[in-house]
Coordinates of C-alpha atoms in Angstrom, one line a residue:
X16 CA 0.0 0.0 0.0
X17 CA 2.8 2.3 0.9
X18 CA 4.4 1.6 -2.5
X19 CA 1.3 2.5 -4.4
X20 CA 0.9 5.7 -2.5
X21 CA 4.5 6.6 -3.2
X22 CA 4.0 5.9 -7.0
X23 CA 0.8 8.0 -7.1
X24 CA 2.7 11.0 -5.5
X25 CA 5.5 10.7 -8.0
X26 CA 3.0 10.9 -10.8
X27 CA 2.1 14.4 -9.7
X28 CA 5.6 15.8 -10.5
X29 CA 5.7 18.4 -13.3
X30 CA 7.2 17.8 -16.7
X31 CA 10.0 20.1 -15.7
X32 CA 10.9 17.8 -12.8
X33 CA 10.8 14.9 -15.2
X34 CA 13.2 16.6 -17.5
X35 CA 15.6 17.3 -14.7
X36 CA 15.4 13.7 -13.5
X37 CA 16.0 12.4 -17.1
X38 CA 19.1 14.6 -17.3
X39 CA 20.2 13.1 -14.0
X40 CA 19.6 9.6 -15.3
X41 CA 21.7 10.3 -18.4
X42 CA 24.5 11.3 -16.1
X43 CA 24.0 8.0 -14.1
X44 CA 22.6 9.7 -11.0
X45 CA 19.2 8.1 -11.1
X46 CA 18.4 4.4 -11.3
X47 CA 16.2 3.5 -14.4
X48 CA 13.6 1.8 -12.2
X49 CA 13.2 5.0 -10.3
X50 CA 12.7 6.8 -13.6
X51 CA 9.7 4.9 -14.7
X52 CA 7.1 6.7 -12.6
X53 CA 8.6 10.2 -12.6
X54 CA 6.7 12.8 -14.6
X55 CA 4.2 10.5 -16.1
X56 CA 0.9 12.4 -16.6
X57 CA -2.5 11.0 -15.9
X58 CA -3.8 8.7 -18.6
X59 CA -0.4 8.4 -20.2
X60 CA 0.7 4.8 -21.0
X61 CA 3.2 3.6 -18.5
X62 CA 6.7 3.4 -20.0
X63 CA 8.3 0.1 -19.3
X64 CA 11.4 0.3 -21.5
X65 CA 14.0 3.1 -21.6
X66 CA 17.0 3.8 -23.8
X67 CA 19.1 6.9 -23.3
X68 CA 22.4 8.4 -24.5
X69 CA 24.3 11.6 -23.3
X70 CA 24.8 14.6 -25.6
X71 CA 28.5 15.5 -25.5
X72 CA 30.3 18.7 -26.7
X73 CA 33.7 18.7 -28.5
X74 CA 35.5 18.7 -25.1
X75 CA 33.5 15.6 -23.9
X76 CA 31.4 17.6 -21.5
X77 CA 27.7 16.5 -21.1
X78 CA 25.5 19.1 -22.5
X79 CA 22.2 17.1 -22.5
X80 CA 20.8 13.7 -23.4
X81 CA 18.4 11.8 -25.7
X82 CA 15.8 9.3 -24.1
X83 CA 13.6 6.7 -25.8
X84 CA 10.7 5.1 -24.0
X85 CA 8.3 2.2 -24.8
X86 CA 5.3 0.7 -23.0
X87 CA 6.6 -2.8 -23.4
X88 CA 9.4 -4.1 -21.3
X89 CA 12.7 -5.0 -22.9
X90 CA 11.7 -3.5 -26.2
X91 CA 15.0 -1.9 -27.2
X92 CA 17.9 -3.8 -28.7
X93 CA 21.6 -3.2 -29.4
X94 CA 20.7 -1.9 -32.9
X95 CA 18.4 0.6 -31.3
X96 CA 21.2 1.7 -29.1
X97 CA 23.5 2.2 -32.1
X98 CA 20.9 4.2 -33.9
X99 CA 20.3 6.4 -30.8
X100 CA 24.1 7.0 -30.4
X101 CA 24.2 8.0 -34.1
X102 CA 21.3 10.4 -33.6
X103 CA 23.0 11.9 -30.6
X104 CA 26.2 12.4 -32.5
X105 CA 24.4 14.2 -35.3
X106 CA 22.6 16.3 -32.8
X107 CA 26.0 17.2 -31.2
X108 CA 27.3 18.2 -34.6
X109 CA 24.3 20.3 -35.3
X110 CA 24.7 22.1 -32.0
X111 CA 28.4 22.6 -32.5
X112 CA 27.7 24.1 -36.0
X113 CA 25.1 26.4 -34.5
X114 CA 27.6 27.5 -31.9
X115 CA 30.3 28.0 -34.5
X116 CA 27.9 30.0 -36.6
X117 CA 27.0 32.2 -33.7
X118 CA 30.7 32.7 -32.8
X119 CA 31.4 33.5 -36.5
X120 CA 28.6 36.1 -36.5
X121 CA 29.9 37.7 -33.3
X122 CA 33.5 37.7 -34.7
X123 CA 32.3 39.2 -38.0
X124 CA 30.4 41.9 -36.1
X125 CA 33.5 42.6 -34.0
X126 CA 35.7 42.8 -37.1
X127 CA 33.2 45.1 -38.8
X128 CA 33.2 47.3 -35.7
X129 CA 37.1 47.3 -35.7
X130 CA 37.2 47.9 -39.4
X131 CA 34.9 50.9 -39.2
X132 CA 36.6 52.4 -36.1
X133 CA 40.1 52.4 -37.6
X134 CA 41.3 56.0 -37.7
X135 CA 43.1 55.4 -41.1
X136 CA 40.9 55.1 -44.2
X137 CA 41.0 51.5 -45.6
X138 CA 39.7 50.7 -49.1
X139 CA 39.7 47.2 -50.6
X140 CA 40.2 47.1 -54.4
X141 CA 40.0 44.1 -56.8
X142 CA 42.4 43.5 -59.6
X143 CA 40.3 45.6 -62.0
X144 CA 40.3 48.6 -59.7
X145 CA 36.8 48.2 -58.5
X146 CA 36.0 49.3 -55.0
X147 CA 35.0 46.3 -52.9
X148 CA 34.7 47.8 -49.5
X149 CA 35.7 50.8 -47.4
X150 CA 35.5 51.9 -43.8
X151 CA 33.9 55.0 -42.5
X152 CA 37.1 57.1 -42.7
X153 CA 37.8 56.1 -46.2
X154 CA 34.2 56.7 -47.3
X155 CA 34.4 60.2 -45.7
X156 CA 37.7 61.0 -47.4
X157 CA 36.4 59.7 -50.8
X158 CA 33.3 61.8 -50.6
X159 CA 35.4 64.8 -49.5
X160 CA 37.9 64.3 -52.4
X161 CA 35.1 64.1 -54.9
X162 CA 33.5 67.3 -53.8
X163 CA 36.4 69.4 -52.4
X164 CA 37.7 71.9 -54.9
X165 CA 40.7 72.6 -52.7
X166 CA 42.0 69.1 -53.0
X167 CA 45.5 68.7 -54.3
X168 CA 46.7 65.3 -55.6
X169 CA 50.1 64.3 -56.8
X170 CA 50.7 65.4 -60.4
X171 CA 51.6 62.9 -63.2
X172 CA 52.4 63.4 -66.8
X173 CA 48.8 63.7 -67.8
X174 CA 47.9 66.2 -65.1
X175 CA 46.1 65.9 -61.8
X176 CA 45.0 62.4 -60.7
X177 CA 41.3 61.7 -60.4
X178 CA 39.8 59.7 -57.6
X179 CA 39.3 56.6 -59.8
X180 CA 42.8 56.8 -61.3
X181 CA 44.3 57.3 -57.8
X182 CA 42.8 54.0 -56.5
X183 CA 43.5 52.1 -59.7
X184 CA 47.1 53.2 -60.0
X185 CA 47.7 52.5 -56.3
X186 CA 46.2 49.0 -56.7
X187 CA 48.2 48.3 -59.9
X188 CA 51.5 49.2 -58.2
X189 CA 50.7 47.1 -55.2
X190 CA 49.8 44.1 -57.4
X191 CA 53.2 44.5 -59.2
X192 CA 55.0 44.5 -55.9
X193 CA 56.0 48.2 -56.3
X194 CA 55.0 49.7 -53.0
X195 CA 57.1 52.9 -53.4
X196 CA 56.3 56.1 -51.6
X197 CA 52.7 57.0 -50.7
X198 CA 50.7 59.4 -52.8
X199 CA 50.3 62.7 -51.0
X200 CA 46.7 64.1 -50.7
X201 CA 45.6 67.3 -49.0
X202 CA 42.1 68.5 -48.4
X203 CA 40.1 70.8 -46.1
X204 CA 38.2 69.2 -43.3
X205 CA 34.8 70.3 -41.9
X206 CA 36.6 72.9 -39.8
X207 CA 38.2 74.4 -43.0
X208 CA 41.6 73.2 -41.8
X209 CA 44.1 71.6 -44.1
X210 CA 44.7 67.9 -43.5
X211 CA 47.5 65.9 -45.2
X212 CA 47.2 62.2 -46.1
X213 CA 49.6 59.6 -47.5
X214 CA 47.9 56.9 -49.6
X215 CA 49.7 53.5 -49.6
X216 CA 48.6 50.2 -51.2
X217 CA 49.6 46.6 -50.5
X218 CA 48.5 43.2 -52.1
X219 CA 45.3 41.6 -50.7
X220 CA 45.8 37.9 -50.1
X221 CA 43.6 35.3 -48.5
X222 CA 44.4 34.3 -44.9
X223 CA 47.2 31.8 -44.4
X224 CA 49.1 32.8 -47.6
X225 CA 52.5 34.3 -47.7
X226 CA 52.5 38.0 -46.7
X227 CA 56.0 39.0 -48.0
X228 CA 56.5 41.4 -50.8
X229 CA 55.9 40.3 -54.4
X230 CA 58.8 39.7 -56.6
X231 CA 59.5 42.6 -58.9
X232 CA 59.2 42.5 -62.7
X233 CA 56.6 39.7 -62.3
X234 CA 52.9 40.3 -63.2
X235 CA 50.2 39.6 -60.6
X236 CA 48.4 37.2 -63.0
X237 CA 50.6 35.6 -65.6
X238 CA 49.0 34.5 -68.9
X239 CA 51.7 32.0 -69.4
X240 CA 50.2 28.6 -69.6
X241 CA 53.2 27.2 -67.9
X242 CA 52.3 29.0 -64.6
X243 CA 51.3 26.3 -62.1
X244 CA 47.8 26.6 -60.8
X245 CA 47.5 27.4 -57.2
X246 CA 50.7 29.4 -57.0
X247 CA 51.2 32.3 -54.7
X248 CA 50.8 34.7 -57.6
X249 CA 47.3 33.5 -58.3
X250 CA 46.3 33.9 -54.7
X251 CA 46.6 37.7 -54.9
X252 CA 43.0 38.9 -55.2
X253 CA 43.3 42.7 -55.1
X254 CA 44.9 45.5 -53.0
X255 CA 44.4 47.2 -49.7
X256 CA 44.6 51.0 -50.0
X257 CA 45.3 52.8 -46.7
X258 CA 44.7 56.5 -46.2
X259 CA 47.1 57.5 -43.4
X260 CA 46.6 61.0 -41.8
X261 CA 50.1 62.5 -41.6
X262 CA 49.0 66.0 -40.7
X263 CA 50.3 65.9 -37.1
X264 CA 53.3 63.8 -38.0
X265 CA 54.4 66.2 -40.7
X266 CA 53.7 69.2 -38.4
X267 CA 55.8 67.6 -35.7
X268 CA 58.5 66.9 -38.3
X269 CA 58.4 70.4 -39.6
X270 CA 58.6 71.7 -36.0
X271 CA 61.5 69.3 -35.3
X272 CA 63.3 70.5 -38.4
X273 CA 62.7 74.1 -37.6
X274 CA 63.9 73.5 -34.1
X275 CA 67.0 71.7 -35.4
X276 CA 67.7 74.6 -37.8
X277 CA 67.2 77.1 -35.1
X278 CA 69.5 75.3 -32.7
X279 CA 72.1 75.0 -35.5
X280 CA 72.0 78.7 -36.1
X281 CA 72.1 79.4 -32.4
X282 CA 75.1 77.1 -32.0
X283 CA 76.8 78.9 -34.9
X284 CA 76.0 82.3 -33.5
X285 CA 77.2 81.1 -30.0
X286 CA 80.5 80.0 -31.5
X287 CA 81.0 83.4 -33.2
X288 CA 80.2 85.5 -30.2
X289 CA 82.3 83.3 -27.9
X290 CA 85.3 84.5 -29.8
X291 CA 84.6 88.1 -29.2
X292 CA 86.8 89.9 -26.6
X293 CA 83.8 91.9 -25.2
X294 CA 80.7 90.8 -23.4
X295 CA 77.8 90.3 -25.8
X296 CA 74.3 89.2 -24.8
X297 CA 70.8 89.2 -26.1
X298 CA 67.8 90.0 -23.9
X299 CA 64.1 90.1 -24.6
X300 CA 61.0 91.3 -22.8
X301 CA 60.4 94.4 -20.6
X302 CA 62.2 92.6 -17.8
X303 CA 65.3 91.9 -20.0
X304 CA 65.3 88.1 -19.8
X305 CA 68.5 86.5 -21.1
X306 CA 68.4 84.7 -24.4
X307 CA 72.0 84.3 -25.4
X308 CA 75.4 85.3 -23.9
X309 CA 79.0 84.7 -24.7
X310 CA 81.7 83.5 -22.3
X311 CA 83.0 87.0 -21.5
X312 CA 79.6 87.9 -20.1
X313 CA 80.3 85.7 -17.1
X314 CA 83.7 87.4 -16.6
X315 CA 82.2 90.9 -16.8
X316 CA 79.4 90.2 -14.3
X317 CA 81.5 87.8 -12.1
X318 CA 78.6 85.3 -12.1
X319 CA 76.8 83.0 -14.5
X320 CA 73.6 84.4 -15.8
X321 CA 71.0 81.6 -16.3
X322 CA 68.9 81.5 -19.5
X323 CA 65.5 83.2 -19.2
X324 CA 66.3 85.0 -15.9
X325 CA 65.4 88.8 -15.8
X326 CA 68.4 91.1 -15.3
X327 CA 67.1 92.6 -12.0
X328 CA 66.7 89.1 -10.4
X329 CA 70.2 88.2 -11.7
X330 CA 71.8 91.3 -10.1
X331 CA 69.9 90.9 -6.8
X332 CA 70.6 87.2 -6.6
X333 CA 74.4 87.6 -7.1
X334 CA 74.8 90.8 -5.0
X335 CA 75.9 92.8 -8.1
X336 CA 75.5 96.6 -8.0
X337 CA 75.9 99.1 -10.9
X338 CA 76.9 102.7 -10.5
X339 CA 77.6 105.7 -12.7
X340 CA 81.1 106.4 -13.7
X341 CA 81.3 108.9 -10.9
X342 CA 80.4 106.2 -8.3
X343 CA 76.8 107.2 -7.7
X344 CA 74.4 104.3 -7.5
X345 CA 72.5 103.6 -10.7
X346 CA 68.9 102.6 -10.5
X347 CA 67.9 99.5 -12.3
X348 CA 65.5 101.4 -14.5
X349 CA 68.5 103.6 -15.7
X350 CA 70.5 100.6 -16.8
X351 CA 71.3 100.8 -20.5
X352 CA 69.9 97.3 -20.9
X353 CA 66.5 98.1 -19.4
X354 CA 66.3 101.4 -21.2
X355 CA 66.7 99.6 -24.5
X356 CA 63.9 97.0 -23.9
X357 CA 61.5 99.3 -22.0
X358 CA 61.8 102.6 -23.9
X359 CA 63.0 101.2 -27.3
X360 CA 66.0 103.6 -27.3
X361 CA 69.5 102.6 -28.3
X362 CA 72.1 103.6 -25.7
X363 CA 75.6 104.2 -27.0
X364 CA 78.9 104.7 -25.1
X365 CA 77.2 104.6 -21.7
X366 CA 79.7 104.4 -18.9
X367 CA 78.8 102.1 -15.9
X368 CA 80.8 100.7 -13.0
X369 CA 80.0 97.1 -12.0
X370 CA 80.6 96.3 -8.3
X371 CA 80.8 92.6 -7.6
X372 CA 79.8 90.8 -4.4
X373 CA 83.4 90.6 -3.3
X374 CA 83.8 94.3 -3.5
X375 CA 85.8 94.5 -6.7
X376 CA 84.8 97.0 -9.4
X377 CA 84.9 96.9 -13.1
X378 CA 84.4 100.0 -15.3
X379 CA 82.6 99.2 -18.5
X380 CA 81.4 101.0 -21.6
X381 CA 77.9 99.8 -22.6
X382 CA 76.2 99.9 -25.9
X383 CA 72.6 98.6 -25.9
X384 CA 70.9 98.5 -29.2
X385 CA 67.1 98.1 -29.3
X386 CA 66.2 95.6 -32.1
X387 CA 63.5 96.2 -34.6
X388 CA 60.6 93.8 -34.2
X389 CA 60.6 93.3 -38.0
X390 CA 64.1 91.8 -37.7
X391 CA 62.8 89.4 -35.1
X392 CA 60.2 88.1 -37.5
X393 CA 56.9 89.5 -36.3
X394 CA 54.6 92.6 -36.1
X395 CA 55.3 95.4 -33.7
X396 CA 52.5 94.4 -31.3
X397 CA 53.1 90.6 -31.3
X398 CA 56.9 90.4 -30.6
X399 CA 58.5 91.1 -27.3
X400 CA 61.0 93.9 -27.3
X401 CA 64.6 92.8 -27.5
X402 CA 68.1 94.3 -27.4
X403 CA 71.6 93.3 -28.1
X404 CA 74.0 94.6 -25.4
X405 CA 77.8 94.9 -25.5
X406 CA 79.9 95.5 -22.4
X407 CA 83.5 96.5 -23.0
X408 CA 86.0 96.3 -20.1
X409 CA 87.6 99.7 -20.1
X410 CA 90.0 99.2 -17.2
X411 CA 93.0 99.6 -19.4
X412 CA 91.4 102.5 -21.2
X413 CA 90.5 104.1 -17.9
X414 CA 94.2 103.9 -16.8
X415 CA 95.3 105.4 -20.1
X416 CA 92.6 108.0 -19.8
X417 CA 93.7 108.8 -16.2
X418 CA 97.3 109.3 -17.4
X419 CA 96.0 111.5 -20.3
X420 CA 93.8 113.5 -18.0
X421 CA 96.7 113.9 -15.6
X422 CA 98.8 115.2 -18.4
X423 CA 96.1 117.5 -19.6
X424 CA 95.6 118.8 -16.1
X425 CA 99.3 119.5 -15.7
X426 CA 99.5 121.2 -19.1
X427 CA 96.4 123.2 -18.5
X428 CA 97.5 124.3 -15.1
X429 CA 100.9 125.3 -16.4
X430 CA 99.3 127.3 -19.2
X431 CA 97.2 129.3 -16.8
X432 CA 100.1 131.5 -15.6
X433 CA 101.6 132.5 -19.0
X434 CA 98.1 133.0 -20.4
X435 CA 97.1 135.2 -17.5
X436 CA 100.3 137.3 -18.0
X437 CA 99.8 137.5 -21.8
X438 CA 96.2 138.5 -21.3
X439 CA 97.1 141.0 -18.6
X440 CA 99.7 142.8 -20.8
X441 CA 97.4 142.9 -23.8
X442 CA 94.6 144.4 -21.7
X443 CA 97.0 146.9 -20.1
X444 CA 98.2 148.1 -23.6
X445 CA 94.6 148.5 -24.7
X446 CA 93.6 150.4 -21.6
X447 CA 96.6 152.6 -21.5
X448 CA 96.3 153.4 -25.2
X449 CA 92.6 154.3 -24.8
X450 CA 93.6 156.7 -22.0
X451 CA 96.3 158.3 -24.2
X452 CA 99.1 157.2 -22.1
X453 CA 102.3 155.8 -23.6
X454 CA 103.4 155.8 -27.2
X455 CA 100.5 156.0 -29.6
X456 CA 99.7 152.8 -31.5
X457 CA 98.7 152.5 -35.2
X458 CA 95.5 151.0 -36.3
X459 CA 97.0 147.6 -37.2
X460 CA 98.8 147.5 -33.9
X461 CA 95.5 148.0 -32.0
X462 CA 93.9 145.2 -34.1
X463 CA 96.8 142.9 -33.4
X464 CA 96.6 143.5 -29.6
X465 CA 92.8 143.0 -29.7
X466 CA 93.3 139.7 -31.5
X467 CA 95.9 138.7 -28.9
X468 CA 93.4 139.6 -26.1
X469 CA 90.6 137.5 -27.7
X470 CA 92.9 134.6 -28.5
X471 CA 94.1 134.5 -24.9
X472 CA 90.5 134.6 -23.7
X473 CA 89.7 131.6 -25.8
X474 CA 92.8 129.8 -24.6
X475 CA 91.9 130.6 -21.0
X476 CA 88.3 129.3 -21.5
X477 CA 89.7 126.1 -23.2
X478 CA 92.1 125.7 -20.3
X479 CA 89.3 126.0 -17.8
X480 CA 87.3 123.4 -19.7
X481 CA 90.2 121.0 -19.8
X482 CA 90.7 121.5 -16.0
X483 CA 87.0 120.9 -15.4
X484 CA 87.2 117.7 -17.4
X485 CA 90.1 116.4 -15.4
X486 CA 88.2 117.4 -12.2
X487 CA 85.1 115.5 -13.3
X488 CA 87.1 112.4 -14.3
X489 CA 89.1 112.4 -11.1
X490 CA 86.0 113.0 -8.9
X491 CA 87.4 116.3 -7.6
X492 CA 84.6 118.6 -8.8
X493 CA 82.7 119.9 -5.8
X494 CA 79.3 121.6 -6.1
X495 CA 78.0 124.1 -3.6
X496 CA 74.2 123.8 -3.9
X497 CA 72.1 126.8 -2.8
X498 CA 68.5 127.7 -3.6
X499 CA 68.8 129.8 -6.8
X500 CA 66.3 131.6 -9.1
X501 CA 66.9 130.0 -12.5
X502 CA 65.0 132.8 -14.2
X503 CA 67.3 135.4 -12.8
X504 CA 70.3 133.3 -13.7
X505 CA 69.2 132.9 -17.3
X506 CA 68.5 136.7 -17.6
X507 CA 72.0 137.4 -16.4
X508 CA 73.5 135.2 -19.1
X509 CA 71.3 136.7 -21.8
X510 CA 72.3 140.2 -20.8
X511 CA 76.0 139.3 -21.0
X512 CA 75.7 137.7 -24.4
X513 CA 73.3 140.2 -25.9
X514 CA 76.0 142.8 -26.7
X515 CA 78.3 140.6 -28.8
X516 CA 75.3 139.0 -30.5
X517 CA 73.3 142.0 -31.6
X518 CA 72.0 140.3 -34.8
X519 CA 70.2 137.7 -32.7
X520 CA 66.9 138.0 -31.0
X521 CA 67.6 136.7 -27.5
X522 CA 64.7 136.3 -25.1
X523 CA 63.7 134.7 -21.9
X524 CA 60.1 133.7 -21.0
X525 CA 58.5 132.1 -18.0
X526 CA 55.0 131.8 -16.6
X527 CA 56.2 132.2 -13.0
X528 CA 57.9 135.2 -11.4
X529 CA 60.7 132.9 -10.2
X530 CA 61.7 129.3 -10.4
X531 CA 63.9 128.1 -7.6
X532 CA 66.2 125.0 -7.7
X533 CA 69.1 123.9 -5.6
X534 CA 72.1 124.5 -7.8
X535 CA 75.7 125.7 -7.8
X536 CA 75.1 129.1 -9.3
X537 CA 78.5 129.4 -10.9
X538 CA 78.4 125.9 -12.4
X539 CA 74.8 126.1 -13.6
X540 CA 75.6 129.5 -15.1
X541 CA 78.4 127.8 -17.0
X542 CA 75.8 125.3 -18.3
X543 CA 73.4 128.0 -19.5
X544 CA 76.3 130.0 -21.0
X545 CA 77.5 127.0 -23.0
X546 CA 74.0 126.1 -24.3
X547 CA 73.0 129.7 -25.2
X548 CA 76.5 130.4 -26.8
X549 CA 76.1 127.2 -28.9
X550 CA 72.6 128.4 -30.0
X551 CA 74.2 131.6 -31.2
X552 CA 77.3 130.0 -32.6
X553 CA 75.5 127.3 -34.6
X554 CA 73.0 129.9 -36.1
X555 CA 75.4 131.7 -38.4
X556 CA 72.5 133.4 -40.3
X557 CA 71.1 134.9 -37.1
X558 CA 67.6 134.5 -35.9
X559 CA 65.8 133.9 -32.7
X560 CA 67.2 132.2 -29.6
X561 CA 64.5 131.6 -27.1
X562 CA 65.0 130.5 -23.5
X563 CA 61.9 129.1 -21.8
X564 CA 61.7 128.2 -18.1
X565 CA 58.7 126.3 -16.7
X566 CA 57.9 124.2 -13.7
X567 CA 56.0 121.0 -13.4
X568 CA 54.5 121.0 -9.9
X569 CA 53.1 117.4 -10.0
X570 CA 56.6 116.2 -10.9
X571 CA 58.3 118.8 -8.8
X572 CA 60.8 119.6 -11.6
X573 CA 61.9 122.7 -13.4
X574 CA 62.2 122.5 -17.2
X575 CA 64.5 124.8 -19.2
X576 CA 64.5 124.8 -23.0
X577 CA 66.9 126.7 -25.3
X578 CA 65.6 126.8 -28.9
X579 CA 67.5 128.1 -31.9
X580 CA 66.8 128.3 -35.7
X581 CA 70.3 127.3 -36.7
X582 CA 71.9 124.5 -38.8
X583 CA 70.5 121.6 -36.6
X584 CA 72.3 118.4 -35.9
X585 CA 72.5 115.4 -38.4
X586 CA 70.7 112.3 -37.2
X587 CA 73.8 110.2 -37.4
X588 CA 75.7 112.5 -35.1
X589 CA 73.0 112.8 -32.4
X590 CA 73.7 109.7 -30.3
X591 CA 77.3 110.7 -29.6
X592 CA 76.9 114.4 -29.2
X593 CA 77.3 114.4 -25.4
X594 CA 80.6 112.6 -25.6
X595 CA 84.0 114.3 -25.1
X596 CA 85.4 116.0 -28.2
X597 CA 82.3 115.1 -30.1
X598 CA 81.1 117.5 -32.8
X599 CA 78.5 117.5 -35.5
X600 CA 79.8 116.9 -39.1
X601 CA 77.9 119.8 -40.6
X602 CA 79.5 122.2 -38.1
X603 CA 83.0 121.0 -39.2
X604 CA 82.1 121.5 -42.9
X605 CA 80.9 125.0 -42.2
X606 CA 84.1 125.9 -40.4
X607 CA 82.4 126.6 -37.1
X608 CA 85.0 126.3 -34.4
X609 CA 84.8 124.4 -31.1
X610 CA 86.5 121.8 -29.0
X611 CA 83.6 119.4 -28.4
X612 CA 83.8 119.7 -24.6
X613 CA 81.0 122.1 -24.0
X614 CA 78.0 119.6 -24.2
X615 CA 80.0 116.9 -22.4
X616 CA 80.6 119.4 -19.5
X617 CA 76.9 120.4 -19.6
X618 CA 75.7 116.8 -19.3
X619 CA 78.1 116.0 -16.5
X620 CA 77.2 119.1 -14.5
X621 CA 73.4 118.7 -15.0
X622 CA 73.5 115.0 -14.0
X623 CA 75.6 115.9 -10.9
X624 CA 72.8 118.4 -10.0
X625 CA 70.4 115.4 -10.1
X626 CA 68.9 116.6 -13.4
X627 CA 68.7 115.4 -17.0
X628 CA 69.6 117.0 -20.3
X629 CA 68.5 116.0 -23.8
X630 CA 67.7 117.6 -27.2
X631 CA 65.5 117.5 -30.3
X632 CA 66.9 118.6 -33.6
X633 CA 66.3 118.5 -37.3
X634 CA 69.2 119.3 -39.6
X635 CA 68.6 122.6 -41.3
X636 CA 65.7 123.6 -39.0
X637 CA 67.4 124.2 -35.7
X638 CA 67.7 122.5 -32.3
X639 CA 66.1 122.6 -28.9
X640 CA 68.0 121.6 -25.7
X641 CA 66.1 120.7 -22.6
X642 CA 67.2 120.5 -18.9
X643 CA 65.1 119.2 -16.1
X644 CA 66.0 119.8 -12.5
X645 CA 64.4 119.0 -9.2
X646 CA 62.6 122.1 -7.8
X647 CA 63.6 123.5 -4.4
X648 CA 60.6 123.0 -2.2
X649 CA 60.6 125.2 0.9
X650 CA 59.2 122.9 3.7
X651 CA 59.3 125.6 6.5
X652 CA 55.9 126.9 7.7
X653 CA 55.2 130.5 8.3
X654 CA 54.5 131.3 12.0

């Protein structure tokens, strides 16, 4: 009874449970007697005979099974078992084929995705030049080439290559084994930027065939009947054309070549300037960053100047100070190098003294030339200012100059006594004759004595100038600064010069009643006398000489200008005019006398007063000299 109840309960299992049990039976996990009553639906004939075989994959793993059942016991024979095994084998083959087909489809999809995503354009061409297949990049390029009027292809004997001839010729060369160089192609992309491509072709062979290059001078398909069928030559079915974007590669190559050429020129220039005996360096930017320097530059500064470092940082980092030739500290903004890059002015023959960290000093002569942006290869507003600076060690020259100045000082000092005696006797004769005392003198004798008096006066003035030069060079010139009315000082000079210069219209103008500055009255009168005398001397045809004195209260400076309508100064002579013994060429040609010391003394005296002197001049139209001085500000309060 219990067995019947157990069998009835088993009959209630679902078909799904029966299938799982059948699978377990095929794997030898369930006894066949237990399998009889499992999953049998109501009313179904009772199966009394079973025949089963496992379904194996190619690795021998059980993937399923095939079961046969019959209502009669012992129905299946060995032949039935053979047939079942054969059916199972066929089913396994079918399942394997299905799996392989699915895997092939997946692989094909993956290859298609890879083919389409390749950045280079790839085109497959048959032996006749017919396009078989192309990826997205190649399709885009082909369409662009067919419609782009800006396209440039390699030229052949018959003119520009068409798209069809490009593909056909590339395939033909590949089939002949002549890979050669790629065909250059340029076109504009969607952003209207030029792109460069190199088109290469190679033979297309089935998988598993030799992939080496074809033998030259051998056709891809021989018509010779002696050619053996199935040879490697017959296996070539077309060509693969690759469109490789070389825009960035060629840009990098051009940049590399340009960099190499620049470095070669730089090395060549470096080799040249390293042989120069003076310090030479190139700076750029308003902060004067170093670009190039020779070996002597390190000797001049006493320290190595790193590439790209601003000059102010370099001086501060190495404890280097720069002074005027008279020893007064020089502000960084007044350095010839910074004046050249910041103001665009070329500074010539500027004397500086370099004081190193260890206390040693080195006098140098500086020439800083502001470079034209056009020379640097760019527009005015797009190129940083640059300057080439030359420092010449003038220690030996300074020593020679010291000896020369010492000799001049001695000579000038020794000349003062005989000149004073000669001038005194000449003036005595003139005065005594005018008073009617002594023997009367004839007219020519009076003229001779007057010439002697004037010549001795000129010699005395020259002697004083030479002595002033030696005092300046030796640092022995002392200034006694007192508050002085510049307007009164200028009027005194004009009054003294008006008598011998009657053909000139001398005038002084000022908006203020007085303009006071702290100056040495005698020395500053010497400056005004030199400048106004020059205005008269270099205006041989006469004309106006106007002295204007003004004050700039915001800047707390007094500005004096002396304007003439004379011969002017040639542009080529202007940069060196404040040097010692420097004179304009047109003055020499006109026979206008002078020593070339006056403007040098004016500059030195003005700068020692804390001022500045400069000029504006046009040859043939006259000159205007300017002096700026700090105003004397009275800080005392009225009680």
